[in-house]
Tab-separated table of C-alpha atoms in Angstrom:
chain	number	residue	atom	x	y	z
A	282	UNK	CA	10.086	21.423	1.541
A	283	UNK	CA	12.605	19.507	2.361
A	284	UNK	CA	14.481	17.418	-0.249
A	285	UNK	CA	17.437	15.149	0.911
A	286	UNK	CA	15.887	12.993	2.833
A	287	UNK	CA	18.652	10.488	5.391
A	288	UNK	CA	16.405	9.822	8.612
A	289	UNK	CA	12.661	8.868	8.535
A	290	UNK	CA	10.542	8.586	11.344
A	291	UNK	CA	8.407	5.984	11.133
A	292	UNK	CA	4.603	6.847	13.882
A	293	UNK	CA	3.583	3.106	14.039
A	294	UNK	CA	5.009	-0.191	12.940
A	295	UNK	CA	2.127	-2.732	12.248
A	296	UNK	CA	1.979	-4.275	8.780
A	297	UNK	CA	2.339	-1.579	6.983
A	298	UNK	CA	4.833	0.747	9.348
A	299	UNK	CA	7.311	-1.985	9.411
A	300	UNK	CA	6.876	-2.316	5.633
A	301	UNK	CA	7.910	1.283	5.290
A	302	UNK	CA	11.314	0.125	7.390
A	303	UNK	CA	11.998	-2.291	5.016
A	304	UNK	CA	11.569	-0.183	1.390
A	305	UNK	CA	13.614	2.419	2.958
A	306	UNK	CA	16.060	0.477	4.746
A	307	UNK	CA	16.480	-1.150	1.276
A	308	UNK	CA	17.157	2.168	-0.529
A	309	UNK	CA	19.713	3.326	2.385
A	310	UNK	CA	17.477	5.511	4.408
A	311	UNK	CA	17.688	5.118	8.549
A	312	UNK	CA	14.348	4.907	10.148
A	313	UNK	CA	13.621	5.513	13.695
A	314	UNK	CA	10.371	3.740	15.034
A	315	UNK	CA	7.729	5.294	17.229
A	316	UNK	CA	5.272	2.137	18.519
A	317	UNK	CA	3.837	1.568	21.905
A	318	UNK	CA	3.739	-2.590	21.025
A	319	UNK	CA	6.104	-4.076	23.401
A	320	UNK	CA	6.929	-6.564	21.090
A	321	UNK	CA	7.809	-3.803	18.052
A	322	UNK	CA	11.273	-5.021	17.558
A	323	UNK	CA	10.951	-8.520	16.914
A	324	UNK	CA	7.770	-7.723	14.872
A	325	UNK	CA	10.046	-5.707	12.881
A	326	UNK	CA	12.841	-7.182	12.775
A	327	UNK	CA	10.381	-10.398	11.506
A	328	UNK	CA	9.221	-8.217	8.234
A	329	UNK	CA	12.613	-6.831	7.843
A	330	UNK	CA	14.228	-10.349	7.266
A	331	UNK	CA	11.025	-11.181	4.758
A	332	UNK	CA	12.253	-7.818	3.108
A	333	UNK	CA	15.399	-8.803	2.338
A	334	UNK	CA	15.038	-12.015	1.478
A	335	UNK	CA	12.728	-10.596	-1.385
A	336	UNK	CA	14.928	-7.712	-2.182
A	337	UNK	CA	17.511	-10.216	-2.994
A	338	UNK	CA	15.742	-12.172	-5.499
A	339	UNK	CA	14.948	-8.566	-7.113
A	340	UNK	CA	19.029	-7.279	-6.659
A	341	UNK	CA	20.706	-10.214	-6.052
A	342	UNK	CA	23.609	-7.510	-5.225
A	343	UNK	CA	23.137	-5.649	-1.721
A	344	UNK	CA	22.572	-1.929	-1.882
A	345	UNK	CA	25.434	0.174	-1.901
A	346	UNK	CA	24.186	1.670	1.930
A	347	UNK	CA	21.757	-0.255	4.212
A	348	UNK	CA	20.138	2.052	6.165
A	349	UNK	CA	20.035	1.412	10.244
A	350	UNK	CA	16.387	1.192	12.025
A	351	UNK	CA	16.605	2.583	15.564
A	352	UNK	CA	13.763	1.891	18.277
A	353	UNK	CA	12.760	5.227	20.013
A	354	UNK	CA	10.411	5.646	23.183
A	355	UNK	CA	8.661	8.508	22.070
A	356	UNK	CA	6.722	9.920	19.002
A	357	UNK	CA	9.291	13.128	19.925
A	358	UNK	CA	12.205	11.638	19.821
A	359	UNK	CA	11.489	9.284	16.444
A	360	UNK	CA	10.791	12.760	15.080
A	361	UNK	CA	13.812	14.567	16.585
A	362	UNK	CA	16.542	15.140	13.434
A	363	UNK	CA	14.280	13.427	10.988
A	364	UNK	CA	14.327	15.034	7.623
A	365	UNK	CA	10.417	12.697	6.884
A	366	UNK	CA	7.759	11.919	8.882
A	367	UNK	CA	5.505	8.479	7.861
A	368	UNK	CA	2.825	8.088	10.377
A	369	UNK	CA	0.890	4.357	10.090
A	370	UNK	CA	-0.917	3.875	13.440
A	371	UNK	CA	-4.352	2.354	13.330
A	372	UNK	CA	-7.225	3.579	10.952
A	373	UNK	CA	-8.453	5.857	13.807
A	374	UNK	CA	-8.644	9.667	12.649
A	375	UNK	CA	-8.324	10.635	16.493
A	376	UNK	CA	-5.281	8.405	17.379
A	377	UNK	CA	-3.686	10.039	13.851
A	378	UNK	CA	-4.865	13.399	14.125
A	379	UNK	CA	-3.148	13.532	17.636
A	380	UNK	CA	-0.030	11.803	16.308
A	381	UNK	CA	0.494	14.243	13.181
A	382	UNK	CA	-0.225	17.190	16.190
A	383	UNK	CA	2.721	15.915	18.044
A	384	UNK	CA	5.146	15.406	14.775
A	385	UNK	CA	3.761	19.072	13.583
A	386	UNK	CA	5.244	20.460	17.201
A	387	UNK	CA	8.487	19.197	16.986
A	388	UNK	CA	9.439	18.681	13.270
A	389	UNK	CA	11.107	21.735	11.291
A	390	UNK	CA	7.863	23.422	9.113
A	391	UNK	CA	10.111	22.041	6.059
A	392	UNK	CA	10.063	18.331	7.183
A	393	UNK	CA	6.816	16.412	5.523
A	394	UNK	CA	4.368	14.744	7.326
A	395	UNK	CA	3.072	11.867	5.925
A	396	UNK	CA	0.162	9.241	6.612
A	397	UNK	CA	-0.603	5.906	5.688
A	398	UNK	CA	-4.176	6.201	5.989
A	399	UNK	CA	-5.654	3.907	3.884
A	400	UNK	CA	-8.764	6.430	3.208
A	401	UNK	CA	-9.594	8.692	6.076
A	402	UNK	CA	-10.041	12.376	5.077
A	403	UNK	CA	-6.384	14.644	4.981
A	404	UNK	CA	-8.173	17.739	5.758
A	405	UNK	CA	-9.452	16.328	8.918
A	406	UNK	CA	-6.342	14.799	9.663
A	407	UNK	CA	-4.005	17.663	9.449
A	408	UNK	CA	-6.655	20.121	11.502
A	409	UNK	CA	-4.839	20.068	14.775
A	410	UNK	CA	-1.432	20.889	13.226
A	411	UNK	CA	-0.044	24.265	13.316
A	412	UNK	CA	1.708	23.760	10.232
A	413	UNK	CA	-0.792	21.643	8.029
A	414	UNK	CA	0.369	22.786	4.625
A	415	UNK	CA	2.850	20.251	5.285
A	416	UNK	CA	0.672	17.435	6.287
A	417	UNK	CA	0.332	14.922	3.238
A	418	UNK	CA	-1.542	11.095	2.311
A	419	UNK	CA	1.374	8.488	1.222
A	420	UNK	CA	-0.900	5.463	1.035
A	421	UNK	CA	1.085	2.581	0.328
A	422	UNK	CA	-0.161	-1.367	-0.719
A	423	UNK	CA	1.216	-4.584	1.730
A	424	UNK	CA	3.804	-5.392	0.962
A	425	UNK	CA	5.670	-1.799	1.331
A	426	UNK	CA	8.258	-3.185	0.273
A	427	UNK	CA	7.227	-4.647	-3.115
A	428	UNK	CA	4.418	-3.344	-4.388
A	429	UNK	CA	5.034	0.048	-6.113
A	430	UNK	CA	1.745	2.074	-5.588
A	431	UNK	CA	1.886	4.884	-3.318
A	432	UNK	CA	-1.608	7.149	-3.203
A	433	UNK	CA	-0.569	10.987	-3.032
A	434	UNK	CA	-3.346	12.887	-1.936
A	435	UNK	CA	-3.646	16.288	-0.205
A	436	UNK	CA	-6.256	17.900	2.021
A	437	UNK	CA	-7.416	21.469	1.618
A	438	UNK	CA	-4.402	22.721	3.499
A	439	UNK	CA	-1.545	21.139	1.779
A	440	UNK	CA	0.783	23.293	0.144
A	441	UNK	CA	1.445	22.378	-3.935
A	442	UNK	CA	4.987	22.068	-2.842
A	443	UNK	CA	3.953	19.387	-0.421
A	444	UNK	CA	2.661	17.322	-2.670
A	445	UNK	CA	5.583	17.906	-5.529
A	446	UNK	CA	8.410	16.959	-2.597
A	447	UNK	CA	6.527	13.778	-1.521
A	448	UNK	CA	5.767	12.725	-4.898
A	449	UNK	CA	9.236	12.971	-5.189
A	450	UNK	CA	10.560	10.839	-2.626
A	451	UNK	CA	8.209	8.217	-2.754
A	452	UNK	CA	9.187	8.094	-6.540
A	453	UNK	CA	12.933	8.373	-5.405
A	454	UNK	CA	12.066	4.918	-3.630
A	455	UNK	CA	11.151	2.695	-6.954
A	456	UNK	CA	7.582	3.566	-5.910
A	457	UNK	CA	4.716	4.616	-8.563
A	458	UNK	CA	3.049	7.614	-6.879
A	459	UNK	CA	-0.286	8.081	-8.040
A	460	UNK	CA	-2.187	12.139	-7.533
A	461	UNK	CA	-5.291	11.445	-6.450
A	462	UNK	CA	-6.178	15.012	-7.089
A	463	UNK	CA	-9.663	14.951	-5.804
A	464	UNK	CA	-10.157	14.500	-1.886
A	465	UNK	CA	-12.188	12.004	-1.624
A	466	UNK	CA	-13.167	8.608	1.520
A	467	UNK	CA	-10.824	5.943	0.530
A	468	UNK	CA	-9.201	7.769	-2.682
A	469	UNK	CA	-9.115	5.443	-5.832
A	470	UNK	CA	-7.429	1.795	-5.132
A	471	UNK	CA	-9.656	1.103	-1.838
A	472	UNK	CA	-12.822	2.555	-3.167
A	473	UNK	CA	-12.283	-0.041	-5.876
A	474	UNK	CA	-11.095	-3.331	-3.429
A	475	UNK	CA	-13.615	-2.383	-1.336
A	476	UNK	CA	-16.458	-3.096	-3.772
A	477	UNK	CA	-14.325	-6.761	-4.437
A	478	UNK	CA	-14.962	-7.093	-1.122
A	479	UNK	CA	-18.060	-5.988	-0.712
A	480	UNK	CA	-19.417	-8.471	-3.308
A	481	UNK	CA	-17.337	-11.143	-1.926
A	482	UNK	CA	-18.618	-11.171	1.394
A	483	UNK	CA	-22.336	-11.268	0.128
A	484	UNK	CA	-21.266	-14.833	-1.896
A	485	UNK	CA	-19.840	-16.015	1.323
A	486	UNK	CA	-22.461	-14.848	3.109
A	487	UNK	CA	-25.370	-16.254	0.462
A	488	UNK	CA	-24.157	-19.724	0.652
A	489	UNK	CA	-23.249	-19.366	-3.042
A	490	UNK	CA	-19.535	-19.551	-2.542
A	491	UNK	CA	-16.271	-20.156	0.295
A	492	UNK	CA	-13.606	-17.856	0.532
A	493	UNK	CA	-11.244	-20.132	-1.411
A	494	UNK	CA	-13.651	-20.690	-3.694
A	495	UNK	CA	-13.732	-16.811	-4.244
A	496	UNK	CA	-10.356	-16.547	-4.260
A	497	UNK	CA	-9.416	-19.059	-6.563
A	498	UNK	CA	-12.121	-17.092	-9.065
A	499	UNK	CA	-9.573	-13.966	-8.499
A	500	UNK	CA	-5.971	-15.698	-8.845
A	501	UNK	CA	-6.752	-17.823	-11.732
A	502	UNK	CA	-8.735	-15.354	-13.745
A	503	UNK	CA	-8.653	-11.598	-13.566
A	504	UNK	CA	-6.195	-11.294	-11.275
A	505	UNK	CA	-3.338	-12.099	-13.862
A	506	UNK	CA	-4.403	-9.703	-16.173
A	507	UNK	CA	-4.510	-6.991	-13.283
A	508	UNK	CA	-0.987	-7.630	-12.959
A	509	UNK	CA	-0.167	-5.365	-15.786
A	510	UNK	CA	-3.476	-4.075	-17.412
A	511	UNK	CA	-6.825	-2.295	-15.425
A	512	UNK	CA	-9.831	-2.952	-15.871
A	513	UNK	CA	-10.517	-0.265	-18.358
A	514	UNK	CA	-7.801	-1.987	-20.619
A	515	UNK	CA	-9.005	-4.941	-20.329
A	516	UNK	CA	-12.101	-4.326	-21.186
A	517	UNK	CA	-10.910	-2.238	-24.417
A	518	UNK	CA	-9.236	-5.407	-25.839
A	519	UNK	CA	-12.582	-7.459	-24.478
A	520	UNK	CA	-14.504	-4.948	-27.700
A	521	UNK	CA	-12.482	-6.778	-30.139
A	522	UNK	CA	-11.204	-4.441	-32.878
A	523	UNK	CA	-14.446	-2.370	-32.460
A	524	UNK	CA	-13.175	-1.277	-29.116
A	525	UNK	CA	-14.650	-0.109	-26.046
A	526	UNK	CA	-17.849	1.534	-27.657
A	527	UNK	CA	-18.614	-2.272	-28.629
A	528	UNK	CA	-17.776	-3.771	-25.415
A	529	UNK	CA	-20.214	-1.176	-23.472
A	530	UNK	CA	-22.516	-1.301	-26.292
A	531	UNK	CA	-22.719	-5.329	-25.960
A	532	UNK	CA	-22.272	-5.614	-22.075
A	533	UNK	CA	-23.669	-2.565	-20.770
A	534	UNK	CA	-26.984	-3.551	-20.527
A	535	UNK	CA	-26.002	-5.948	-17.989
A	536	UNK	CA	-25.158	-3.410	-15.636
A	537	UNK	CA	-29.318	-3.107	-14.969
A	538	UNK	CA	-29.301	-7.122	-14.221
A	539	UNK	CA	-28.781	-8.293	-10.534
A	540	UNK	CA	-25.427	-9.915	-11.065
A	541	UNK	CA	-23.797	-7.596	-7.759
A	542	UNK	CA	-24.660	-6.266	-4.173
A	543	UNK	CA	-22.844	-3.112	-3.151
A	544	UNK	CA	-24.404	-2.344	-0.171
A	545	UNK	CA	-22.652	-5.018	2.610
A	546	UNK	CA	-24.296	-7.410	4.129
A	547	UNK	CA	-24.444	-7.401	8.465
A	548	UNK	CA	-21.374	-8.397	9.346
A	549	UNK	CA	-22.842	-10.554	12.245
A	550	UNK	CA	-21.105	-13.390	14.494
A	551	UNK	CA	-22.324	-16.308	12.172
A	552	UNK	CA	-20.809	-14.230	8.988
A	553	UNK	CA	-17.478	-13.105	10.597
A	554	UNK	CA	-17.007	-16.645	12.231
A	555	UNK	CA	-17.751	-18.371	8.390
A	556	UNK	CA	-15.083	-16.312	7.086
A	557	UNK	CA	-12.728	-16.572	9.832
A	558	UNK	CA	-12.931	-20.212	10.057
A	559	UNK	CA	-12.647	-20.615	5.852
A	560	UNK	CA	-9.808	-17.922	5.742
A	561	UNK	CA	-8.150	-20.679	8.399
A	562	UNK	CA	-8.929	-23.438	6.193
A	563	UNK	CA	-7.211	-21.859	3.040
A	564	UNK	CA	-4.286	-21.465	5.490
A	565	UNK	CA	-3.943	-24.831	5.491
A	566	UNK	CA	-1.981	-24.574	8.910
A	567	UNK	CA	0.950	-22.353	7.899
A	568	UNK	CA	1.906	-19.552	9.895
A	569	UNK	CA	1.245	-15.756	8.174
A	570	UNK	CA	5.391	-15.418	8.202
A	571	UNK	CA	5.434	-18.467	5.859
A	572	UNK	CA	2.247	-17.166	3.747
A	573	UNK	CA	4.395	-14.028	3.349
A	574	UNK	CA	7.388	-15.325	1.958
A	575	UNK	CA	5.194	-17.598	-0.347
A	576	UNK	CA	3.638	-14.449	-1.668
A	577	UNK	CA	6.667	-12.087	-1.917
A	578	UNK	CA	8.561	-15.035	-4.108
A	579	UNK	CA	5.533	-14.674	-6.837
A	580	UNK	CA	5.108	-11.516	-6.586
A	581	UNK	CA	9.449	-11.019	-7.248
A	582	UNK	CA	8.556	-13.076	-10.407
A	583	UNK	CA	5.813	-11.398	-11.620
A	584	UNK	CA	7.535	-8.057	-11.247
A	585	UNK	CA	10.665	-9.309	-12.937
A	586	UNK	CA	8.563	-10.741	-15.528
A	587	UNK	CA	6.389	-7.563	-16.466
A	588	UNK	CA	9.950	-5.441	-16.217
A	589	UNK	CA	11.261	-7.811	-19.161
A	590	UNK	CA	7.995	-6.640	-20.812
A	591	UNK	CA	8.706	-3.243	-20.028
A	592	UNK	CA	5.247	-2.951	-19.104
A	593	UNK	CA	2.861	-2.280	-15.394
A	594	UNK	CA	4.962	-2.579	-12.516
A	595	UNK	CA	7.610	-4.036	-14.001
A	596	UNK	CA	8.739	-0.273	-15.305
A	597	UNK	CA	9.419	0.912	-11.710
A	598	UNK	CA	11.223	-1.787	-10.724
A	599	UNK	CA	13.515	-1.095	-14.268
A	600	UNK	CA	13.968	2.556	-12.852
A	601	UNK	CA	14.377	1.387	-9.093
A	602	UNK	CA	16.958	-1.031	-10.492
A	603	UNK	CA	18.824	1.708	-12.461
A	604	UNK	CA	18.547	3.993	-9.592
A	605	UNK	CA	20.226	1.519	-7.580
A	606	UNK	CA	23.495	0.800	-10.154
A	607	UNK	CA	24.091	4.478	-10.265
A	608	UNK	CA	23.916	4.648	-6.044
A	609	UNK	CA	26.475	1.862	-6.401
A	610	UNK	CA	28.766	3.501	-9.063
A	611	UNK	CA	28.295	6.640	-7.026
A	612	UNK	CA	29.469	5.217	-3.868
């Protein structure tokens, strides 16, 4: 597959599409953008200026090439001379699978196709290609831009090299790519959100608790210790110096009590207006570009904080940052 990678094209810029522009804007790669949205380039260009406002309190120095982002009115012409292809349309598998289709038809078979999909089935996605050893999940986490996780997960097509090539660029990108070697709906990080959010919506939904309320129960608690440890390490230390064999020994048993609710509740009108209107509350009036910047300045501390540790996160962004000083010696 192809390994020098200069021009990605980029099927869909929504949240996490334009997120992709940024991260490889950021590490000198030109991106050309595929979306029907009329209003694409100033949604864009909106994340973009977020992007590098955060980049700079990670580098304060520029990179040593900005890449260029380039609007194009096709799927076949984003695709035309790209050496990557990213798709991140809606979570629709026929909207994607037709997408990937059109890439597959004009890309060279060496060029990877890559999705976004945040945990719809690669073997069903890459069906209609011709070439679908090439087709490939790159599941990324908002913000592209910061957050280092990238889920790399083939379908029963997808050639080993595939996999090995995409690994490597999303690596090449001061992203953490993670094998989820098992197919599987929603692959690891969802799977495990989703059951956050599962639970979370039955306490709104009970009465027992508001979304801020819920949220506030994430940010001040676990939540910090997710920041460089998982649950499983967490819970090791929770054992004391008898370990996890204590911990499960002491706490299993509470796994038969009624403490969670994984089956979600009906999301009806009175439910989805609850949460809507308390999400808006927590808001507290300021727009989502505002909420953005607010959460890419903590997040830049937290990362430069756990990469003085030398620990989570904060050991990509140590080899992103190297990566970077050599590009700038280099060039």
């Amino acid at each position: 597959m192809r390994s020098e990678i200069r021009r990605v094209a980029l099927l869909g810029a929504g949240v996490i599409g334009a997120g992709w522009a940024a991260r490889l804007v950021e590490n000198g790669i030109d991106v050309a953008i595929a979306d029907p949205d009329p209003e694409v380039r100033r949604k864009t260009e909106a994340v973009l200026g977020n992007a590098e406002r955060a980049m700079r309190g990670l580098f304060p120095e520029p990179p040593a090439r900005r890449g260029s982002v380039t609007y194009a009115a096709s799927v076949e012409a984003a695709v035309e001379g790209a050496d990557f292809v990213q798709e991140s349309a809606p979570e629709r598998e026929d909207l994607k699978r037709a997408l990937l289709a059109r890439a597959d038809a004009v890309a060279p078979p060496d060029v990877i196709l890559g999705t976004s999909t945040s945990g719809l089935l690669p073997s069903r996605l890459q069906a209609d290609c011709a070439h679908p050893g090439r087709v490939v999940v790159g599941h990324p986490f908002n913000p592209v831009y910061l957050l280092p996780l990238v889920e790399v997960c083939g379908g029963s097509a997808t050639a080993p090299e595939t996999i090995e090539a995409a690994t490597a660029f999303y690596a090449s990108l001061g992203m953490h790519p993670l094998h989820v070697r098992t197919e599987i709906d929603g692959f690891i990080a969802d799977r495990l959100l989703e059951a956050l959010w599962r639970e979370a919506l039955h306490l709104v939904n009970d009465g027992v608790a508001t979304t801020d309320e819920i949220d506030r129960a994430v940010h001040y608690g676990a939540g910090l210790r997710w920041a460089f440890m998982g649950t499983f390490g967490i819970y090791r230390l929770a054992g004391g110096e008898a370990g996890m064999r204590h911990f499960m020994a002491q706490f299993g048993p509470a796994l038969k009590l009624p403490w969670t609710k994984l089956e979600a509740p009906e999301l009806t009108d009175a439910l989805i207006d609850r949460v809507s209107e308390q999400a808006e509350e927590q808001a507290a009036g300021r727009s989502v570009r505002d909420m953005e910047r607010s959460r890419d300045d903590a997040l830049v501390a937290i990362l430069q904080a756990l990469e003085g540790q030398g620990i989570g996160a904060g050991i990509e962004l140590a080899r992103w940052r190297a990566n970077r000083r050599s590009a700038s010696e280099s060039g």
